[in-house]
Structures are given as C-alpha cells and as structure tokens.
Amino acid sequence: MNAIKQFNAFAVGLPFAIAFTYPLFKEGALMLALLSTMLTGFIQVVLALCMLYDEPNDRKLQGYIAATIIFFTLWYINAQIEYYNPLTLTLFGIPAALAFYLTYIIHQKAKL
C-alpha cells in the first residue's frame, strides 16, 4: 500500500512540479502541466482498478470507478450535443474531485 501511496503522490504532484518551472519555460510549462493532468488521471484510474482487483467488495473503490465511468459517459454525451455550457462547466471540476477522492481512499487504506 505504501508503494501505491507514493505512486499516487507522484501522479498528483507531477502537474504542480511542472507548473513550478513557469519562470524558466513560461507558457510552455503551463501547457505541459495541463497535459500532464491526463497522465495523472490515467495513473489514478489504473491504481484504482488494481486496488479494486485486490478488494472487489470495497464500496469506496466501486464508487470511484462508477463516478469515473459516469464522468466519461457525460463527457461523451456532451460532445455529441455540441457542448451544452452548464454541463461543460459541471464536468470541468469533476476530475479534480475524483483525484482528491482517490487520494483520500488511498490514505485511509494506508492507515489500516
């Protein structure tokens, strides 16, 4: 569990670490930091699936995976209806909430 916790910390910290290079690389650093959030999300989904494989009855992990599936489903629907503004604004904050929720789950499991 400690390795998962450290890998998650790396994944969450990566965009911030890249953004801190802004004084050197200007806008390029911000763009790369934004792009690295996709890598963070991918790493977190893989971590959650690995953890769910080990503990298939964990309700928190099941909820995380369900919320992730709902997010991508709504994102697909939103693209099909040509980006309905209220839905787009709602979807904007969900990845950050999912990242915090999985981090919370990992830290709770690390305490056990």
PDB file of N, CA and C in Angstrom:
ATOM      1  N   MET A   1       0.827  -1.196   0.000  1.00  0.00           N
ATOM      2  CA  MET A   1       0.000   0.000   0.000  1.00  0.00           C
ATOM      3  C   MET A   1       0.868   1.254   0.000  1.00  0.00           C
ATOM      4  N   ASN A   2       2.038   1.156   0.623  1.00  0.00           N
ATOM      5  CA  ASN A   2       2.924   2.309   0.664  1.00  0.00           C
ATOM      6  C   ASN A   2       3.405   2.682  -0.742  1.00  0.00           C
ATOM      7  N   ALA A   3       3.648   1.681  -1.585  1.00  0.00           N
ATOM      8  CA  ALA A   3       4.075   1.961  -2.961  1.00  0.00           C
ATOM      9  C   ALA A   3       2.958   2.654  -3.739  1.00  0.00           C
ATOM     10  N   ILE A   4       1.720   2.218  -3.533  1.00  0.00           N
ATOM     11  CA  ILE A   4       0.576   2.853  -4.203  1.00  0.00           C
ATOM     12  C   ILE A   4       0.450   4.298  -3.742  1.00  0.00           C
ATOM     13  N   LYS A   5       0.629   4.518  -2.443  1.00  0.00           N
ATOM     14  CA  LYS A   5       0.533   5.869  -1.896  1.00  0.00           C
ATOM     15  C   LYS A   5       1.610   6.773  -2.503  1.00  0.00           C
ATOM     16  N   GLN A   6       2.826   6.270  -2.626  1.00  0.00           N
ATOM     17  CA  GLN A   6       3.907   7.069  -3.201  1.00  0.00           C
ATOM     18  C   GLN A   6       3.697   7.320  -4.693  1.00  0.00           C
ATOM     19  N   PHE A   7       3.219   6.320  -5.405  1.00  0.00           N
ATOM     20  CA  PHE A   7       2.967   6.486  -6.836  1.00  0.00           C
ATOM     21  C   PHE A   7       1.850   7.500  -7.061  1.00  0.00           C
ATOM     22  N   ASN A   8       0.821   7.457  -6.213  1.00  0.00           N
ATOM     23  CA  ASN A   8      -0.262   8.429  -6.308  1.00  0.00           C
ATOM     24  C   ASN A   8       0.254   9.837  -5.999  1.00  0.00           C
ATOM     25  N   ALA A   9       1.117   9.956  -4.997  1.00  0.00           N
ATOM     26  CA  ALA A   9       1.685  11.267  -4.669  1.00  0.00           C
ATOM     27  C   ALA A   9       2.489  11.809  -5.847  1.00  0.00           C
ATOM     28  N   PHE A  10       3.236  10.943  -6.528  1.00  0.00           N
ATOM     29  CA  PHE A  10       3.969  11.362  -7.722  1.00  0.00           C
ATOM     30  C   PHE A  10       3.000  11.836  -8.804  1.00  0.00           C
ATOM     31  N   ALA A  11       1.941  11.053  -9.027  1.00  0.00           N
ATOM     32  CA  ALA A  11       0.989  11.390 -10.088  1.00  0.00           C
ATOM     33  C   ALA A  11       0.289  12.717  -9.805  1.00  0.00           C
ATOM     34  N   VAL A  12      -0.093  12.946  -8.564  1.00  0.00           N
ATOM     35  CA  VAL A  12      -0.785  14.185  -8.221  1.00  0.00           C
ATOM     36  C   VAL A  12       0.183  15.370  -8.225  1.00  0.00           C
ATOM     37  N   GLY A  13       1.410  15.143  -7.812  1.00  0.00           N
ATOM     38  CA  GLY A  13       2.377  16.225  -7.742  1.00  0.00           C
ATOM     39  C   GLY A  13       3.009  16.608  -9.066  1.00  0.00           C
ATOM     40  N   LEU A  14       2.952  15.725 -10.046  1.00  0.00           N
ATOM     41  CA  LEU A  14       3.589  15.974 -11.334  1.00  0.00           C
ATOM     42  C   LEU A  14       3.129  17.275 -12.003  1.00  0.00           C
ATOM     43  N   PRO A  15       1.828  17.531 -12.134  1.00  0.00           N
ATOM     44  CA  PRO A  15       1.421  18.795 -12.773  1.00  0.00           C
ATOM     45  C   PRO A  15       1.910  20.029 -12.007  1.00  0.00           C
ATOM     46  N   PHE A  16       1.911  19.937 -10.678  1.00  0.00           N
ATOM     47  CA  PHE A  16       2.382  21.070  -9.880  1.00  0.00           C
ATOM     48  C   PHE A  16       3.885  21.274 -10.053  1.00  0.00           C
ATOM     49  N   ALA A  17       4.631  20.185 -10.084  1.00  0.00           N
ATOM     50  CA  ALA A  17       6.082  20.287 -10.272  1.00  0.00           C
ATOM     51  C   ALA A  17       6.405  20.915 -11.617  1.00  0.00           C
ATOM     52  N   ILE A  18       5.677  20.528 -12.644  1.00  0.00           N
ATOM     53  CA  ILE A  18       5.906  21.114 -13.968  1.00  0.00           C
ATOM     54  C   ILE A  18       5.507  22.586 -13.977  1.00  0.00           C
ATOM     55  N   ALA A  19       4.407  22.915 -13.310  1.00  0.00           N
ATOM     56  CA  ALA A  19       3.946  24.306 -13.276  1.00  0.00           C
ATOM     57  C   ALA A  19       4.942  25.215 -12.554  1.00  0.00           C
ATOM     58  N   PHE A  20       5.669  24.663 -11.596  1.00  0.00           N
ATOM     59  CA  PHE A  20       6.657  25.475 -10.875  1.00  0.00           C
ATOM     60  C   PHE A  20       7.839  25.880 -11.755  1.00  0.00           C
ATOM     61  N   THR A  21       7.978  25.267 -12.909  1.00  0.00           N
ATOM     62  CA  THR A  21       9.046  25.659 -13.827  1.00  0.00           C
ATOM     63  C   THR A  21       8.631  26.839 -14.707  1.00  0.00           C
ATOM     64  N   TYR A  22       7.488  27.450 -14.399  1.00  0.00           N
ATOM     65  CA  TYR A  22       6.980  28.568 -15.193  1.00  0.00           C
ATOM     66  C   TYR A  22       8.012  29.684 -15.378  1.00  0.00           C
ATOM     67  N   PRO A  23       8.755  30.086 -14.328  1.00  0.00           N
ATOM     68  CA  PRO A  23       9.731  31.173 -14.555  1.00  0.00           C
ATOM     69  C   PRO A  23      10.773  30.849 -15.627  1.00  0.00           C
ATOM     70  N   LEU A  24      11.058  29.586 -15.820  1.00  0.00           N
ATOM     71  CA  LEU A  24      12.050  29.208 -16.826  1.00  0.00           C
ATOM     72  C   LEU A  24      11.445  29.028 -18.214  1.00  0.00           C
ATOM     73  N   PHE A  25      10.283  28.370 -18.269  1.00  0.00           N
ATOM     74  CA  PHE A  25       9.736  27.966 -19.570  1.00  0.00           C
ATOM     75  C   PHE A  25       8.457  28.687 -19.981  1.00  0.00           C
ATOM     76  N   LYS A  26       7.978  29.573 -19.146  1.00  0.00           N
ATOM     77  CA  LYS A  26       6.786  30.408 -19.413  1.00  0.00           C
ATOM     78  C   LYS A  26       5.561  29.558 -19.769  1.00  0.00           C
ATOM     79  N   GLU A  27       4.853  29.936 -20.815  1.00  0.00           N
ATOM     80  CA  GLU A  27       3.586  29.293 -21.148  1.00  0.00           C
ATOM     81  C   GLU A  27       3.738  27.813 -21.489  1.00  0.00           C
ATOM     82  N   GLY A  28       4.878  27.443 -21.994  1.00  0.00           N
ATOM     83  CA  GLY A  28       5.114  26.040 -22.326  1.00  0.00           C
ATOM     84  C   GLY A  28       5.004  25.151 -21.096  1.00  0.00           C
ATOM     85  N   ALA A  29       5.471  25.648 -19.960  1.00  0.00           N
ATOM     86  CA  ALA A  29       5.388  24.880 -18.724  1.00  0.00           C
ATOM     87  C   ALA A  29       3.931  24.709 -18.293  1.00  0.00           C
ATOM     88  N   LEU A  30       3.142  25.751 -18.439  1.00  0.00           N
ATOM     89  CA  LEU A  30       1.729  25.653 -18.054  1.00  0.00           C
ATOM     90  C   LEU A  30       0.976  24.694 -18.961  1.00  0.00           C
ATOM     91  N   MET A  31       1.271  24.746 -20.244  1.00  0.00           N
ATOM     92  CA  MET A  31       0.607  23.832 -21.178  1.00  0.00           C
ATOM     93  C   MET A  31       0.987  22.378 -20.876  1.00  0.00           C
ATOM     94  N   LEU A  32       2.256  22.147 -20.606  1.00  0.00           N
ATOM     95  CA  LEU A  32       2.710  20.800 -20.276  1.00  0.00           C
ATOM     96  C   LEU A  32       2.116  20.335 -18.950  1.00  0.00           C
ATOM     97  N   ALA A  33       1.981  21.243 -17.991  1.00  0.00           N
ATOM     98  CA  ALA A  33       1.355  20.890 -16.709  1.00  0.00           C
ATOM     99  C   ALA A  33      -0.104  20.500 -16.913  1.00  0.00           C
ATOM    100  N   LEU A  34      -0.802  21.237 -17.754  1.00  0.00           N
ATOM    101  CA  LEU A  34      -2.202  20.892 -18.043  1.00  0.00           C
ATOM    102  C   LEU A  34      -2.306  19.540 -18.749  1.00  0.00           C
ATOM    103  N   LEU A  35      -1.407  19.294 -19.675  1.00  0.00           N
ATOM    104  CA  LEU A  35      -1.411  18.000 -20.369  1.00  0.00           C
ATOM    105  C   LEU A  35      -1.058  16.851 -19.422  1.00  0.00           C
ATOM    106  N   SER A  36      -0.199  17.114 -18.451  1.00  0.00           N
ATOM    107  CA  SER A  36       0.198  16.054 -17.529  1.00  0.00           C
ATOM    108  C   SER A  36      -0.931  15.652 -16.594  1.00  0.00           C
ATOM    109  N   THR A  37      -1.968  16.472 -16.491  1.00  0.00           N
ATOM    110  CA  THR A  37      -3.114  16.063 -15.671  1.00  0.00           C
ATOM    111  C   THR A  37      -3.817  14.854 -16.283  1.00  0.00           C
ATOM    112  N   MET A  38      -3.719  14.700 -17.596  1.00  0.00           N
ATOM    113  CA  MET A  38      -4.281  13.499 -18.223  1.00  0.00           C
ATOM    114  C   MET A  38      -3.508  12.260 -17.786  1.00  0.00           C
ATOM    115  N   LEU A  39      -2.194  12.382 -17.682  1.00  0.00           N
ATOM    116  CA  LEU A  39      -1.377  11.279 -17.187  1.00  0.00           C
ATOM    117  C   LEU A  39      -1.728  10.969 -15.730  1.00  0.00           C
ATOM    118  N   THR A  40      -1.952  12.008 -14.951  1.00  0.00           N
ATOM    119  CA  THR A  40      -2.365  11.818 -13.562  1.00  0.00           C
ATOM    120  C   THR A  40      -3.663  11.025 -13.493  1.00  0.00           C
ATOM    121  N   GLY A  41      -4.634  11.405 -14.290  1.00  0.00           N
ATOM    122  CA  GLY A  41      -5.906  10.695 -14.304  1.00  0.00           C
ATOM    123  C   GLY A  41      -5.752   9.249 -14.724  1.00  0.00           C
ATOM    124  N   PHE A  42      -4.948   9.013 -15.738  1.00  0.00           N
ATOM    125  CA  PHE A  42      -4.725   7.639 -16.200  1.00  0.00           C
ATOM    126  C   PHE A  42      -4.072   6.798 -15.111  1.00  0.00           C
ATOM    127  N   ILE A  43      -3.045   7.347 -14.472  1.00  0.00           N
ATOM    128  CA  ILE A  43      -2.367   6.624 -13.396  1.00  0.00           C
ATOM    129  C   ILE A  43      -3.346   6.323 -12.270  1.00  0.00           C
ATOM    130  N   GLN A  44      -4.177   7.285 -11.921  1.00  0.00           N
ATOM    131  CA  GLN A  44      -5.105   7.069 -10.821  1.00  0.00           C
ATOM    132  C   GLN A  44      -6.170   6.023 -11.165  1.00  0.00           C
ATOM    133  N   VAL A  45      -6.652   6.020 -12.380  1.00  0.00           N
ATOM    134  CA  VAL A  45      -7.633   5.002 -12.769  1.00  0.00           C
ATOM    135  C   VAL A  45      -6.990   3.615 -12.734  1.00  0.00           C
ATOM    136  N   VAL A  46      -5.764   3.505 -13.214  1.00  0.00           N
ATOM    137  CA  VAL A  46      -5.069   2.218 -13.166  1.00  0.00           C
ATOM    138  C   VAL A  46      -4.852   1.776 -11.721  1.00  0.00           C
ATOM    139  N   LEU A  47      -4.437   2.700 -10.856  1.00  0.00           N
ATOM    140  CA  LEU A  47      -4.263   2.369  -9.435  1.00  0.00           C
ATOM    141  C   LEU A  47      -5.579   1.904  -8.818  1.00  0.00           C
ATOM    142  N   ALA A  48      -6.656   2.609  -9.128  1.00  0.00           N
ATOM    143  CA  ALA A  48      -7.963   2.238  -8.573  1.00  0.00           C
ATOM    144  C   ALA A  48      -8.394   0.855  -9.068  1.00  0.00           C
ATOM    145  N   LEU A  49      -8.152   0.563 -10.335  1.00  0.00           N
ATOM    146  CA  LEU A  49      -8.514  -0.756 -10.860  1.00  0.00           C
ATOM    147  C   LEU A  49      -7.680  -1.859 -10.215  1.00  0.00           C
ATOM    148  N   CYS A  50      -6.405  -1.594  -9.978  1.00  0.00           N
ATOM    149  CA  CYS A  50      -5.551  -2.577  -9.285  1.00  0.00           C
ATOM    150  C   CYS A  50      -6.035  -2.795  -7.862  1.00  0.00           C
ATOM    151  N   MET A  51      -6.368  -1.722  -7.189  1.00  0.00           N
ATOM    152  CA  MET A  51      -6.864  -1.849  -5.818  1.00  0.00           C
ATOM    153  C   MET A  51      -8.213  -2.557  -5.788  1.00  0.00           C
ATOM    154  N   LEU A  52      -9.059  -2.275  -6.779  1.00  0.00           N
ATOM    155  CA  LEU A  52     -10.366  -2.932  -6.843  1.00  0.00           C
ATOM    156  C   LEU A  52     -10.207  -4.409  -7.162  1.00  0.00           C
ATOM    157  N   TYR A  53      -9.199  -4.772  -7.934  1.00  0.00           N
ATOM    158  CA  TYR A  53      -8.922  -6.173  -8.222  1.00  0.00           C
ATOM    159  C   TYR A  53      -8.558  -6.919  -6.943  1.00  0.00           C
ATOM    160  N   ASP A  54      -7.775  -6.250  -6.076  1.00  0.00           N
ATOM    161  CA  ASP A  54      -7.381  -6.865  -4.808  1.00  0.00           C
ATOM    162  C   ASP A  54      -8.535  -6.916  -3.810  1.00  0.00           C
ATOM    163  N   GLU A  55      -9.397  -5.907  -3.832  1.00  0.00           N
ATOM    164  CA  GLU A  55     -10.527  -5.827  -2.902  1.00  0.00           C
ATOM    165  C   GLU A  55     -11.808  -5.536  -3.691  1.00  0.00           C
ATOM    166  N   PRO A  56     -12.398  -6.542  -4.317  1.00  0.00           N
ATOM    167  CA  PRO A  56     -13.543  -6.299  -5.194  1.00  0.00           C
ATOM    168  C   PRO A  56     -14.814  -5.835  -4.478  1.00  0.00           C
ATOM    169  N   ASN A  57     -14.895  -5.974  -3.176  1.00  0.00           N
ATOM    170  CA  ASN A  57     -16.112  -5.578  -2.457  1.00  0.00           C
ATOM    171  C   ASN A  57     -15.994  -4.221  -1.779  1.00  0.00           C
ATOM    172  N   ASP A  58     -14.940  -3.484  -2.042  1.00  0.00           N
ATOM    173  CA  ASP A  58     -14.753  -2.169  -1.423  1.00  0.00           C
ATOM    174  C   ASP A  58     -15.704  -1.161  -2.062  1.00  0.00           C
ATOM    175  N   ARG A  59     -16.628  -0.650  -1.264  1.00  0.00           N
ATOM    176  CA  ARG A  59     -17.651   0.275  -1.770  1.00  0.00           C
ATOM    177  C   ARG A  59     -17.067   1.607  -2.244  1.00  0.00           C
ATOM    178  N   LYS A  60     -16.029   2.086  -1.557  1.00  0.00           N
ATOM    179  CA  LYS A  60     -15.435   3.373  -1.949  1.00  0.00           C
ATOM    180  C   LYS A  60     -14.776   3.268  -3.323  1.00  0.00           C
ATOM    181  N   LEU A  61     -14.057   2.181  -3.543  1.00  0.00           N
ATOM    182  CA  LEU A  61     -13.420   1.999  -4.851  1.00  0.00           C
ATOM    183  C   LEU A  61     -14.458   1.774  -5.940  1.00  0.00           C
ATOM    184  N   GLN A  62     -15.504   1.032  -5.624  1.00  0.00           N
ATOM    185  CA  GLN A  62     -16.586   0.836  -6.596  1.00  0.00           C
ATOM    186  C   GLN A  62     -17.228   2.175  -6.942  1.00  0.00           C
ATOM    187  N   GLY A  63     -17.409   3.028  -5.933  1.00  0.00           N
ATOM    188  CA  GLY A  63     -17.977   4.357  -6.167  1.00  0.00           C
ATOM    189  C   GLY A  63     -17.072   5.224  -7.021  1.00  0.00           C
ATOM    190  N   TYR A  64     -15.758   5.119  -6.788  1.00  0.00           N
ATOM    191  CA  TYR A  64     -14.800   5.881  -7.597  1.00  0.00           C
ATOM    192  C   TYR A  64     -14.865   5.447  -9.059  1.00  0.00           C
ATOM    193  N   ILE A  65     -14.848   4.139  -9.287  1.00  0.00           N
ATOM    194  CA  ILE A  65     -14.902   3.635 -10.667  1.00  0.00           C
ATOM    195  C   ILE A  65     -16.234   4.023 -11.314  1.00  0.00           C
ATOM    196  N   ALA A  66     -17.328   3.923 -10.573  1.00  0.00           N
ATOM    197  CA  ALA A  66     -18.639   4.315 -11.116  1.00  0.00           C
ATOM    198  C   ALA A  66     -18.654   5.800 -11.468  1.00  0.00           C
ATOM    199  N   ALA A  67     -18.106   6.634 -10.584  1.00  0.00           N
ATOM    200  CA  ALA A  67     -18.067   8.071 -10.857  1.00  0.00           C
ATOM    201  C   ALA A  67     -17.190   8.376 -12.068  1.00  0.00           C
ATOM    202  N   THR A  68     -16.109   7.641 -12.229  1.00  0.00           N
ATOM    203  CA  THR A  68     -15.234   7.828 -13.386  1.00  0.00           C
ATOM    204  C   THR A  68     -15.959   7.451 -14.677  1.00  0.00           C
ATOM    205  N   ILE A  69     -16.680   6.342 -14.643  1.00  0.00           N
ATOM    206  CA  ILE A  69     -17.446   5.918 -15.824  1.00  0.00           C
ATOM    207  C   ILE A  69     -18.537   6.936 -16.145  1.00  0.00           C
ATOM    208  N   ILE A  70     -19.215   7.438 -15.117  1.00  0.00           N
ATOM    209  CA  ILE A  70     -20.261   8.450 -15.329  1.00  0.00           C
ATOM    210  C   ILE A  70     -19.647   9.720 -15.916  1.00  0.00           C
ATOM    211  N   PHE A  71     -18.469  10.119 -15.425  1.00  0.00           N
ATOM    212  CA  PHE A  71     -17.806  11.308 -15.958  1.00  0.00           C
ATOM    213  C   PHE A  71     -17.530  11.160 -17.446  1.00  0.00           C
ATOM    214  N   PHE A  72     -16.926  10.038 -17.845  1.00  0.00           N
ATOM    215  CA  PHE A  72     -16.595   9.864 -19.259  1.00  0.00           C
ATOM    216  C   PHE A  72     -17.843   9.707 -20.123  1.00  0.00           C
ATOM    217  N   THR A  73     -18.881   9.106 -19.573  1.00  0.00           N
ATOM    218  CA  THR A  73     -20.142   8.993 -20.307  1.00  0.00           C
ATOM    219  C   THR A  73     -20.745  10.372 -20.542  1.00  0.00           C
ATOM    220  N   LEU A  74     -20.769  11.195 -19.488  1.00  0.00           N
ATOM    221  CA  LEU A  74     -21.307  12.550 -19.642  1.00  0.00           C
ATOM    222  C   LEU A  74     -20.444  13.395 -20.580  1.00  0.00           C
ATOM    223  N   TRP A  75     -19.143  13.181 -20.543  1.00  0.00           N
ATOM    224  CA  TRP A  75     -18.246  13.904 -21.439  1.00  0.00           C
ATOM    225  C   TRP A  75     -18.549  13.533 -22.888  1.00  0.00           C
ATOM    226  N   TYR A  76     -18.764  12.237 -23.146  1.00  0.00           N
ATOM    227  CA  TYR A  76     -19.110  11.786 -24.490  1.00  0.00           C
ATOM    228  C   TYR A  76     -20.455  12.366 -24.931  1.00  0.00           C
ATOM    229  N   ILE A  77     -21.440  12.314 -24.051  1.00  0.00           N
ATOM    230  CA  ILE A  77     -22.761  12.867 -24.373  1.00  0.00           C
ATOM    231  C   ILE A  77     -22.653  14.358 -24.649  1.00  0.00           C
ATOM    232  N   ASN A  78     -21.880  15.054 -23.836  1.00  0.00           N
ATOM    233  CA  ASN A  78     -21.705  16.493 -24.019  1.00  0.00           C
ATOM    234  C   ASN A  78     -21.067  16.804 -25.371  1.00  0.00           C
ATOM    235  N   ALA A  79     -20.131  15.984 -25.799  1.00  0.00           N
ATOM    236  CA  ALA A  79     -19.517  16.193 -27.111  1.00  0.00           C
ATOM    237  C   ALA A  79     -20.528  15.942 -28.224  1.00  0.00           C
ATOM    238  N   GLN A  80     -21.416  14.980 -28.023  1.00  0.00           N
ATOM    239  CA  GLN A  80     -22.411  14.670 -29.050  1.00  0.00           C
ATOM    240  C   GLN A  80     -23.456  15.775 -29.185  1.00  0.00           C
ATOM    241  N   ILE A  81     -23.756  16.466 -28.090  1.00  0.00           N
ATOM    242  CA  ILE A  81     -24.751  17.544 -28.150  1.00  0.00           C
ATOM    243  C   ILE A  81     -24.083  18.908 -28.335  1.00  0.00           C
ATOM    244  N   GLU A  82     -22.841  18.875 -28.755  1.00  0.00           N
ATOM    245  CA  GLU A  82     -22.070  20.070 -29.082  1.00  0.00           C
ATOM    246  C   GLU A  82     -21.890  21.009 -27.899  1.00  0.00           C
ATOM    247  N   TYR A  83     -21.488  20.447 -26.776  1.00  0.00           N
ATOM    248  CA  TYR A  83     -21.042  21.173 -25.593  1.00  0.00           C
ATOM    249  C   TYR A  83     -22.080  22.144 -25.035  1.00  0.00           C
ATOM    250  N   TYR A  84     -23.007  21.562 -24.305  1.00  0.00           N
ATOM    251  CA  TYR A  84     -24.010  22.313 -23.559  1.00  0.00           C
ATOM    252  C   TYR A  84     -23.293  22.987 -22.384  1.00  0.00           C
ATOM    253  N   ASN A  85     -23.314  24.314 -22.334  1.00  0.00           N
ATOM    254  CA  ASN A  85     -22.488  25.071 -21.387  1.00  0.00           C
ATOM    255  C   ASN A  85     -22.647  24.666 -19.919  1.00  0.00           C
ATOM    256  N   PRO A  86     -23.878  24.532 -19.382  1.00  0.00           N
ATOM    257  CA  PRO A  86     -23.969  24.133 -17.969  1.00  0.00           C
ATOM    258  C   PRO A  86     -23.336  22.761 -17.695  1.00  0.00           C
ATOM    259  N   LEU A  87     -23.494  21.830 -18.605  1.00  0.00           N
ATOM    260  CA  LEU A  87     -22.885  20.518 -18.432  1.00  0.00           C
ATOM    261  C   LEU A  87     -21.365  20.607 -18.555  1.00  0.00           C
ATOM    262  N   THR A  88     -20.889  21.413 -19.467  1.00  0.00           N
ATOM    263  CA  THR A  88     -19.452  21.589 -19.626  1.00  0.00           C
ATOM    264  C   THR A  88     -18.834  22.162 -18.357  1.00  0.00           C
ATOM    265  N   LEU A  89     -19.471  23.158 -17.776  1.00  0.00           N
ATOM    266  CA  LEU A  89     -18.956  23.755 -16.543  1.00  0.00           C
ATOM    267  C   LEU A  89     -18.986  22.761 -15.386  1.00  0.00           C
ATOM    268  N   THR A  90     -19.997  21.914 -15.351  1.00  0.00           N
ATOM    269  CA  THR A  90     -20.085  20.890 -14.313  1.00  0.00           C
ATOM    270  C   THR A  90     -18.966  19.871 -14.483  1.00  0.00           C
ATOM    271  N   LEU A  91     -18.717  19.456 -15.700  1.00  0.00           N
ATOM    272  CA  LEU A  91     -17.685  18.453 -15.962  1.00  0.00           C
ATOM    273  C   LEU A  91     -16.278  18.977 -15.705  1.00  0.00           C
ATOM    274  N   PHE A  92     -16.104  20.270 -15.707  1.00  0.00           N
ATOM    275  CA  PHE A  92     -14.777  20.854 -15.554  1.00  0.00           C
ATOM    276  C   PHE A  92     -14.135  20.510 -14.204  1.00  0.00           C
ATOM    277  N   GLY A  93     -14.926  20.478 -13.138  1.00  0.00           N
ATOM    278  CA  GLY A  93     -14.376  20.237 -11.814  1.00  0.00           C
ATOM    279  C   GLY A  93     -14.338  18.790 -11.372  1.00  0.00           C
ATOM    280  N   ILE A  94     -15.000  17.918 -12.107  1.00  0.00           N
ATOM    281  CA  ILE A  94     -15.102  16.521 -11.680  1.00  0.00           C
ATOM    282  C   ILE A  94     -13.749  15.805 -11.641  1.00  0.00           C
ATOM    283  N   PRO A  95     -12.845  15.959 -12.597  1.00  0.00           N
ATOM    284  CA  PRO A  95     -11.560  15.249 -12.497  1.00  0.00           C
ATOM    285  C   PRO A  95     -10.774  15.585 -11.230  1.00  0.00           C
ATOM    286  N   ALA A  96     -10.785  16.842 -10.830  1.00  0.00           N
ATOM    287  CA  ALA A  96     -10.084  17.216  -9.595  1.00  0.00           C
ATOM    288  C   ALA A  96     -10.749  16.556  -8.384  1.00  0.00           C
ATOM    289  N   ALA A  97     -12.080  16.527  -8.374  1.00  0.00           N
ATOM    290  CA  ALA A  97     -12.786  15.872  -7.273  1.00  0.00           C
ATOM    291  C   ALA A  97     -12.471  14.380  -7.236  1.00  0.00           C
ATOM    292  N   LEU A  98     -12.414  13.742  -8.390  1.00  0.00           N
ATOM    293  CA  LEU A  98     -12.067  12.320  -8.444  1.00  0.00           C
ATOM    294  C   LEU A  98     -10.636  12.084  -7.957  1.00  0.00           C
ATOM    295  N   ALA A  99      -9.722  12.971  -8.315  1.00  0.00           N
ATOM    296  CA  ALA A  99      -8.330  12.824  -7.866  1.00  0.00           C
ATOM    297  C   ALA A  99      -8.243  12.938  -6.342  1.00  0.00           C
ATOM    298  N   PHE A 100      -8.944  13.911  -5.777  1.00  0.00           N
ATOM    299  CA  PHE A 100      -8.933  14.056  -4.322  1.00  0.00           C
ATOM    300  C   PHE A 100      -9.595  12.865  -3.643  1.00  0.00           C
ATOM    301  N   TYR A 101     -10.678  12.358  -4.221  1.00  0.00           N
ATOM    302  CA  TYR A 101     -11.378  11.229  -3.622  1.00  0.00           C
ATOM    303  C   TYR A 101     -10.509   9.973  -3.617  1.00  0.00           C
ATOM    304  N   LEU A 102      -9.840   9.679  -4.722  1.00  0.00           N
ATOM    305  CA  LEU A 102      -8.975   8.502  -4.743  1.00  0.00           C
ATOM    306  C   LEU A 102      -7.800   8.677  -3.782  1.00  0.00           C
ATOM    307  N   THR A 103      -7.258   9.876  -3.704  1.00  0.00           N
ATOM    308  CA  THR A 103      -6.179  10.133  -2.749  1.00  0.00           C
ATOM    309  C   THR A 103      -6.667   9.898  -1.323  1.00  0.00           C
ATOM    310  N   TYR A 104      -7.877  10.337  -1.033  1.00  0.00           N
ATOM    311  CA  TYR A 104      -8.479  10.093   0.287  1.00  0.00           C
ATOM    312  C   TYR A 104      -8.605   8.590   0.552  1.00  0.00           C
ATOM    313  N   ILE A 105      -9.086   7.845  -0.420  1.00  0.00           N
ATOM    314  CA  ILE A 105      -9.232   6.386  -0.271  1.00  0.00           C
ATOM    315  C   ILE A 105      -7.880   5.739  -0.007  1.00  0.00           C
ATOM    316  N   ILE A 106      -6.886   6.133  -0.754  1.00  0.00           N
ATOM    317  CA  ILE A 106      -5.549   5.549  -0.596  1.00  0.00           C
ATOM    318  C   ILE A 106      -4.992   5.844   0.792  1.00  0.00           C
ATOM    319  N   HIS A 107      -5.155   7.073   1.240  1.00  0.00           N
ATOM    320  CA  HIS A 107      -4.641   7.426   2.566  1.00  0.00           C
ATOM    321  C   HIS A 107      -5.401   6.706   3.675  1.00  0.00           C
ATOM    322  N   GLN A 108      -6.701   6.508   3.501  1.00  0.00           N
ATOM    323  CA  GLN A 108      -7.475   5.749   4.502  1.00  0.00           C
ATOM    324  C   GLN A 108      -6.987   4.307   4.568  1.00  0.00           C
ATOM    325  N   LYS A 109      -6.729   3.714   3.427  1.00  0.00           N
ATOM    326  CA  LYS A 109      -6.257   2.323   3.392  1.00  0.00           C
ATOM    327  C   LYS A 109      -4.834   2.206   3.924  1.00  0.00           C
ATOM    328  N   ALA A 110      -4.021   3.226   3.743  1.00  0.00           N
ATOM    329  CA  ALA A 110      -2.639   3.190   4.229  1.00  0.00           C
ATOM    330  C   ALA A 110      -2.603   3.229   5.759  1.00  0.00           C
ATOM    331  N   LYS A 111      -3.600   3.845   6.371  1.00  0.00           N
ATOM    332  CA  LYS A 111      -3.655   3.902   7.836  1.00  0.00           C
ATOM    333  C   LYS A 111      -4.004   2.557   8.456  1.00  0.00           C
ATOM    334  N   LEU A 112      -4.714   1.712   7.706  1.00  0.00           N
ATOM    335  CA  LEU A 112      -5.147   0.425   8.255  1.00  0.00           C
ATOM    336  C   LEU A 112      -4.036  -0.567   8.395  1.00  0.00           C
TER     337      LEU A 112
END
